[in-house]
């Protein structure tokens, strides 16, 4: 696990991925695709530093309510979540 700095958490389409990568090792996982341009091993989970604060700021600036989809690039409740509590 390693941390990375991001300016945004929420995509324009309403997608939210606090983590990039996953430790489950599913060989069929689409998130392993090179098109997502991960510069680290997929099993080395990248955590977006200060994700709850950044998300809160983004939501306050939004003009309309939106549906948020989470976990398309990783398991949002992976074992790191037990310590970090970002998804909760």
Short mmCIF file of C-alpha atoms in Angstrom, two decimals:
data_model
loop_
_atom_site.label_atom_id
_atom_site.label_comp_id
_atom_site.label_asym_id
_atom_site.label_seq_id
_atom_site.Cartn_x
_atom_site.Cartn_y
_atom_site.Cartn_z
CA UNK A 1 0.00 0.00 0.00
CA UNK A 2 1.18 3.49 -0.79
CA UNK A 3 -0.39 6.95 -0.70
CA UNK A 4 -0.72 9.40 -3.60
CA UNK A 5 -1.89 13.00 -3.79
CA UNK A 6 -4.93 13.81 -5.92
CA UNK A 7 -6.87 17.02 -6.52
CA UNK A 8 -10.20 15.29 -7.17
CA UNK A 9 -11.91 12.11 -6.06
CA UNK A 10 -15.19 12.27 -7.95
CA UNK A 11 -15.16 11.92 -11.74
CA UNK A 12 -17.47 14.11 -13.90
CA UNK A 13 -19.67 11.01 -14.41
CA UNK A 14 -20.03 10.44 -10.65
CA UNK A 15 -17.48 7.66 -10.25
CA UNK A 16 -15.41 7.51 -7.08
CA UNK A 17 -12.35 5.36 -6.52
CA UNK A 18 -10.55 6.01 -3.26
CA UNK A 19 -8.25 3.07 -3.92
CA UNK A 20 -6.47 2.04 -7.13
CA UNK A 21 -5.42 -1.56 -7.31
CA UNK A 22 -6.52 -4.57 -5.33
CA UNK A 23 -5.04 -7.42 -3.32
CA UNK A 24 -7.64 -10.05 -4.27
CA UNK A 25 -5.69 -11.09 -7.38
CA UNK A 26 -8.66 -11.88 -9.65
CA UNK A 27 -7.13 -12.62 -13.08
CA UNK A 28 -10.30 -11.63 -14.96
CA UNK A 29 -10.52 -8.14 -13.39
CA UNK A 30 -10.94 -5.37 -15.99
CA UNK A 31 -9.18 -2.89 -13.70
CA UNK A 32 -5.88 -4.63 -14.50
CA UNK A 33 -6.06 -3.29 -18.06
CA UNK A 34 -3.15 -1.14 -19.26
CA UNK A 35 -5.64 1.48 -20.46
CA UNK A 36 -6.01 2.72 -16.85
CA UNK A 37 -2.34 3.76 -16.82
CA UNK A 38 -1.34 2.54 -13.39
CA UNK A 39 2.34 3.13 -12.81
CA UNK A 40 2.57 0.54 -10.01
CA UNK A 41 1.85 -3.15 -9.52
CA UNK A 42 -1.88 -3.76 -9.38
CA UNK A 43 -1.53 -5.62 -6.06
CA UNK A 44 0.21 -2.58 -4.51
CA UNK A 45 -2.92 -0.62 -3.59
CA UNK A 46 -2.70 3.13 -4.12
CA UNK A 47 -4.65 5.15 -1.55
CA UNK A 48 -5.78 8.66 -2.42
CA UNK A 49 -4.53 10.77 0.47
CA UNK A 50 -7.19 12.91 2.24
CA UNK A 51 -9.94 11.38 0.09
CA UNK A 52 -12.85 12.12 2.49
CA UNK A 53 -11.89 15.81 2.75
CA UNK A 54 -11.40 16.20 -1.01
CA UNK A 55 -14.72 14.47 -1.73
CA UNK A 56 -16.54 16.72 0.76
CA UNK A 57 -15.10 19.82 -0.94
CA UNK A 58 -16.10 18.53 -4.38
CA UNK A 59 -19.65 17.75 -3.26
CA UNK A 60 -20.07 21.22 -1.76
CA UNK A 61 -19.11 22.77 -5.12
CA UNK A 62 -21.49 20.61 -7.17
CA UNK A 63 -24.53 22.41 -8.48
CA UNK A 64 -26.80 19.37 -8.65
CA UNK A 65 -27.26 16.25 -6.58
CA UNK A 66 -25.67 13.21 -8.16
CA UNK A 67 -25.55 9.45 -7.87
CA UNK A 68 -22.10 8.24 -6.83
CA UNK A 69 -20.73 4.91 -8.04
CA UNK A 70 -17.86 3.51 -6.02
CA UNK A 71 -15.47 0.64 -6.38
CA UNK A 72 -15.07 0.26 -10.13
CA UNK A 73 -11.24 0.17 -9.91
CA UNK A 74 -10.89 -1.77 -6.66
CA UNK A 75 -12.72 -3.27 -3.73
CA UNK A 76 -13.84 -0.21 -1.70
CA UNK A 77 -13.92 -2.40 1.44
CA UNK A 78 -10.49 -4.01 1.06
CA UNK A 79 -8.47 -4.95 4.15
CA UNK A 80 -6.80 -1.48 4.24
CA UNK A 81 -10.25 0.03 4.81
CA UNK A 82 -10.36 -1.57 8.26
CA UNK A 83 -7.56 0.78 9.35
CA UNK A 84 -8.18 3.84 7.14
CA UNK A 85 -12.01 3.98 7.22
CA UNK A 86 -12.13 6.13 4.05
CA UNK A 87 -15.15 4.39 2.52
CA UNK A 88 -17.17 4.49 5.71
#
